[in-house]
Coordinates of N, CA and C and ligand atoms in Angstrom, one line a residue:
M207 N -5.4 4.9 115.1 CA -4.6 3.7 115.3 C -4.8 3.2 116.8
K208 N -5.0 1.9 117.0 CA -5.2 1.4 118.3 C -3.9 1.0 119.0
A209 N -3.8 1.4 120.3 CA -2.6 1.0 121.1 C -2.8 -0.5 121.4
A210 N -1.6 -1.2 121.5 CA -1.6 -2.6 121.8 C -0.8 -2.8 123.1
H211 N -1.0 -3.9 123.7 CA -0.2 -4.2 124.9 C 1.1 -4.8 124.5
Y212 N 2.2 -4.4 125.3 CA 3.5 -4.9 124.9 C 3.7 -6.4 124.8
T213 N 2.9 -7.1 125.6 CA 3.0 -8.6 125.6 C 2.5 -9.2 124.3
T214 N 1.8 -8.4 123.4 CA 1.4 -9.0 122.1 C 2.5 -8.9 121.1
L215 N 3.6 -8.2 121.3 CA 4.7 -8.1 120.4 C 5.3 -9.5 120.3
T216 N 5.6 -10.0 119.1 CA 6.2 -11.3 119.0 C 7.7 -11.3 119.1
N217 N 8.3 -10.2 118.7 CA 9.8 -10.1 118.8 C 10.3 -9.8 120.2
H218 N 11.2 -10.6 120.7 CA 11.6 -10.5 122.1 C 12.2 -9.1 122.4
N219 N 13.1 -8.6 121.5 CA 13.7 -7.3 121.8 C 12.7 -6.2 121.8
E220 N 11.8 -6.2 120.8 CA 10.7 -5.2 120.7 C 9.8 -5.2 122.0
R221 N 9.5 -6.5 122.4 CA 8.7 -6.6 123.6 C 9.4 -6.0 124.8
T222 N 10.7 -6.3 124.9 CA 11.5 -5.7 126.0 C 11.5 -4.2 126.0
R223 N 11.7 -3.6 124.8 CA 11.7 -2.2 124.7 C 10.4 -1.6 125.1
A224 N 9.3 -2.2 124.6 CA 7.9 -1.7 124.8 C 7.6 -1.8 126.3
H225 N 8.1 -2.9 127.0 CA 7.9 -3.0 128.4 C 8.5 -1.9 129.2
F226 N 9.8 -1.5 128.9 CA 10.4 -0.4 129.6 C 9.6 0.9 129.4
A227 N 9.1 1.1 128.1 CA 8.3 2.3 127.8 C 7.0 2.3 128.7
A228 N 6.4 1.1 128.8 CA 5.1 1.0 129.5 C 5.3 1.3 131.0
V229 N 6.4 0.8 131.6 CA 6.7 1.0 133.0 C 7.0 2.5 133.2
A230 N 7.7 3.1 132.2 CA 8.1 4.5 132.3 C 6.8 5.4 132.2
R231 N 5.9 4.9 131.4 CA 4.6 5.7 131.3 C 3.8 5.6 132.6
A232 N 3.8 4.4 133.2 CA 3.2 4.3 134.5 C 3.8 5.2 135.5
N233 N 5.1 5.4 135.5 CA 5.8 6.3 136.4 C 5.3 7.8 136.2
T234 N 5.1 8.2 134.9 CA 4.7 9.5 134.6 C 3.2 9.8 135.2
I235 N 2.5 8.7 135.3 CA 1.1 8.8 135.8 C 1.1 8.7 137.3
R236 N 1.7 7.7 137.9 CA 1.6 7.4 139.3 C 2.8 7.9 140.1
G237 N 3.9 8.4 139.4 CA 5.1 8.9 140.1 C 6.1 7.8 140.3
G238 N 7.2 8.1 140.8 CA 8.3 7.1 141.0 C 9.2 7.1 139.8
A239 N 10.3 6.3 139.9 CA 11.2 6.2 138.8 C 11.7 4.8 138.7
S240 N 10.8 3.9 138.9 CA 11.1 2.4 138.9 C 11.7 2.0 137.5
A241 N 11.1 2.6 136.4 CA 11.6 2.3 135.1 C 13.0 2.6 134.9
L242 N 13.4 3.8 135.4 CA 14.8 4.2 135.2 C 15.7 3.3 136.0
T243 N 15.3 2.9 137.2 CA 16.1 1.9 138.0 C 16.3 0.6 137.3
L244 N 15.2 0.1 136.7 CA 15.2 -1.2 135.9 C 16.1 -1.0 134.7
A245 N 16.0 0.1 134.0 CA 16.7 0.4 132.8 C 18.2 0.4 133.1
K246 N 18.6 1.1 134.1 CA 20.0 1.2 134.5 C 20.6 -0.1 134.8
R247 N 19.8 -0.9 135.5 CA 20.3 -2.3 135.9 C 20.4 -3.1 134.6
A248 N 19.5 -3.0 133.7 CA 19.5 -3.8 132.5 C 20.8 -3.4 131.7
E249 N 21.1 -2.1 131.6 CA 22.3 -1.7 130.9 C 23.6 -2.2 131.5
R250 N 23.6 -2.2 132.9 CA 24.8 -2.8 133.5 C 24.9 -4.2 133.2
M251 N 23.8 -4.9 133.0 CA 23.9 -6.4 132.7 C 24.0 -6.6 131.2
G252 N 24.3 -5.5 130.4 CA 24.7 -5.7 129.0 C 23.5 -5.6 128.0
S253 N 22.4 -5.0 128.4 CA 21.3 -4.9 127.5 C 21.7 -4.0 126.3
T254 N 21.3 -4.4 125.1 CA 21.6 -3.6 123.9 C 20.4 -2.9 123.4
N255 N 19.4 -2.8 124.2 CA 18.1 -2.2 123.8 C 18.1 -0.7 124.2
N256 N 19.2 -0.1 124.7 CA 19.2 1.3 125.1 C 18.0 1.6 126.0
P257 N 17.7 0.8 127.0 CA 16.5 1.1 127.9 C 16.5 2.4 128.5
V258 N 17.7 3.0 128.9 CA 17.7 4.2 129.6 C 17.3 5.4 128.7
S259 N 17.6 5.3 127.4 CA 17.2 6.3 126.5 C 15.7 6.2 126.2
I260 N 15.2 5.0 126.2 CA 13.7 4.8 126.0 C 13.0 5.4 127.1
V261 N 13.5 5.1 128.3 CA 12.8 5.6 129.5 C 12.8 7.1 129.6
S262 N 14.0 7.7 129.2 CA 14.2 9.2 129.2 C 13.2 9.8 128.2
D263 N 13.1 9.2 127.0 CA 12.1 9.7 126.0 C 10.7 9.7 126.6
V264 N 10.3 8.6 127.2 CA 8.9 8.5 127.7 C 8.7 9.5 128.8
Y265 N 9.7 9.6 129.7 CA 9.6 10.6 130.8 C 9.4 12.0 130.3
S266 N 10.2 12.4 129.2 CA 10.1 13.7 128.8 C 8.9 14.0 127.9
A267 N 8.3 12.9 127.3 CA 7.1 13.1 126.6 C 6.0 13.3 127.6
S268 N 6.0 12.5 128.7 CA 5.1 12.7 129.8 C 3.6 13.0 129.5
T269 N 3.1 12.3 128.5 CA 1.7 12.5 128.1 C 0.8 11.6 128.9
G270 N 1.3 10.5 129.4 CA 0.4 9.5 130.1 C -0.2 8.6 129.1
R271 N -0.1 8.9 127.8 CA -0.7 8.1 126.7 C 0.4 7.2 126.1
H272 N -0.1 6.2 125.4 CA 0.9 5.3 124.7 C 1.9 6.1 123.9
H273 N 3.2 5.8 124.1 CA 4.2 6.5 123.3 C 4.2 6.1 121.8
P274 N 4.2 7.1 120.9 CA 4.1 6.8 119.5 C 5.2 6.0 119.0
E275 N 6.4 6.0 119.6 CA 7.6 5.4 119.0 C 8.0 4.1 119.8
H276 N 7.8 4.2 121.1 CA 8.4 3.1 121.9 C 7.4 2.1 122.5
E277 N 6.1 2.3 122.1 CA 5.1 1.3 122.6 C 4.5 0.6 121.4
A278 N 3.7 -0.5 121.7 CA 3.1 -1.3 120.7 C 1.8 -0.7 120.2
W279 N 1.6 -0.8 118.8 CA 0.4 -0.3 118.2 C -0.1 -1.4 117.2
E280 N -1.4 -1.4 117.0 CA -2.0 -2.4 116.1 C -2.1 -1.9 114.7
C281 N -1.7 -2.7 113.8 CA -1.9 -2.4 112.3 C -3.5 -2.3 112.1
C282 N -3.9 -1.2 111.5 CA -5.4 -1.0 111.2 C -6.0 -2.1 110.4
E283 N -5.1 -2.7 109.5 CA -5.7 -3.7 108.6 C -5.7 -5.1 109.1
C284 N -4.5 -5.6 109.6 CA -4.5 -7.0 110.0 C -4.5 -7.2 111.5
G285 N -4.3 -6.1 112.3 CA -4.4 -6.2 113.7 C -3.2 -6.7 114.4
Q286 N -2.1 -6.9 113.6 CA -0.9 -7.3 114.3 C -0.2 -6.2 115.1
S287 N 0.4 -6.6 116.2 CA 1.1 -5.6 117.0 C 2.4 -5.3 116.4
C288 N 2.8 -4.0 116.4 CA 4.1 -3.5 115.9 C 4.7 -2.5 116.9
L289 N 6.0 -2.4 116.9 CA 6.6 -1.5 117.8 C 6.7 -0.1 117.2
G290 N 5.9 0.8 117.6 CA 5.8 2.2 117.1 C 4.7 2.3 116.0
Q291 N 4.2 3.6 116.0 CA 3.1 3.8 115.0 C 3.6 3.7 113.6
D292 N 4.9 4.1 113.3 CA 5.4 4.0 112.0 C 5.4 2.6 111.5
A293 N 5.9 1.7 112.3 CA 5.9 0.3 111.9 C 4.5 -0.3 111.7
A294 N 3.6 0.1 112.6 CA 2.2 -0.4 112.4 C 1.6 0.2 111.1
A295 N 1.9 1.4 110.8 CA 1.4 2.0 109.5 C 2.0 1.3 108.3
Q296 N 3.2 0.8 108.4 CA 3.9 0.2 107.3 C 3.5 -1.3 107.2
C297 N 3.0 -1.9 108.2 CA 2.7 -3.3 108.3 C 2.1 -3.9 107.1
C298 N 1.0 -3.4 106.7 CA 0.3 -3.9 105.5 C 0.5 -3.0 104.3
N299 N 1.5 -2.2 104.3 CA 1.7 -1.2 103.3 C 2.9 -1.4 102.5
E300 N 3.5 -2.6 102.6 CA 4.7 -3.0 101.9 C 4.5 -2.9 100.4
Q301 N 5.6 -2.5 99.7 CA 5.5 -2.5 98.2 C 5.7 -3.9 97.7
D302 N 4.9 -4.2 96.7 CA 5.0 -5.6 96.2 C 6.2 -5.7 95.3
Ligands
ZN1500 ZN1 -0.9 -5.4 109.0

């Protein structure tokens, strides 16, 4: 399954969540905790996307690779971006 860039997600909330995950992943590679700072600020401003828990998940995964749950992935069949590998796997797999 191919990783997709968070900007290709069409849903605003999904894009926001994948953006936090992408910044957190950059932190695990290059150091720093800018994602956590951004996430805490977003929660103070009333974000309902639980950005702090997303950032914590990505920090503790610490693989440096696209996060399977919190980042964007391409559907193998139609190429649409989905949030998380499960959603991408389900994209063209819906029951009729
Ligand atoms: Zn699809």
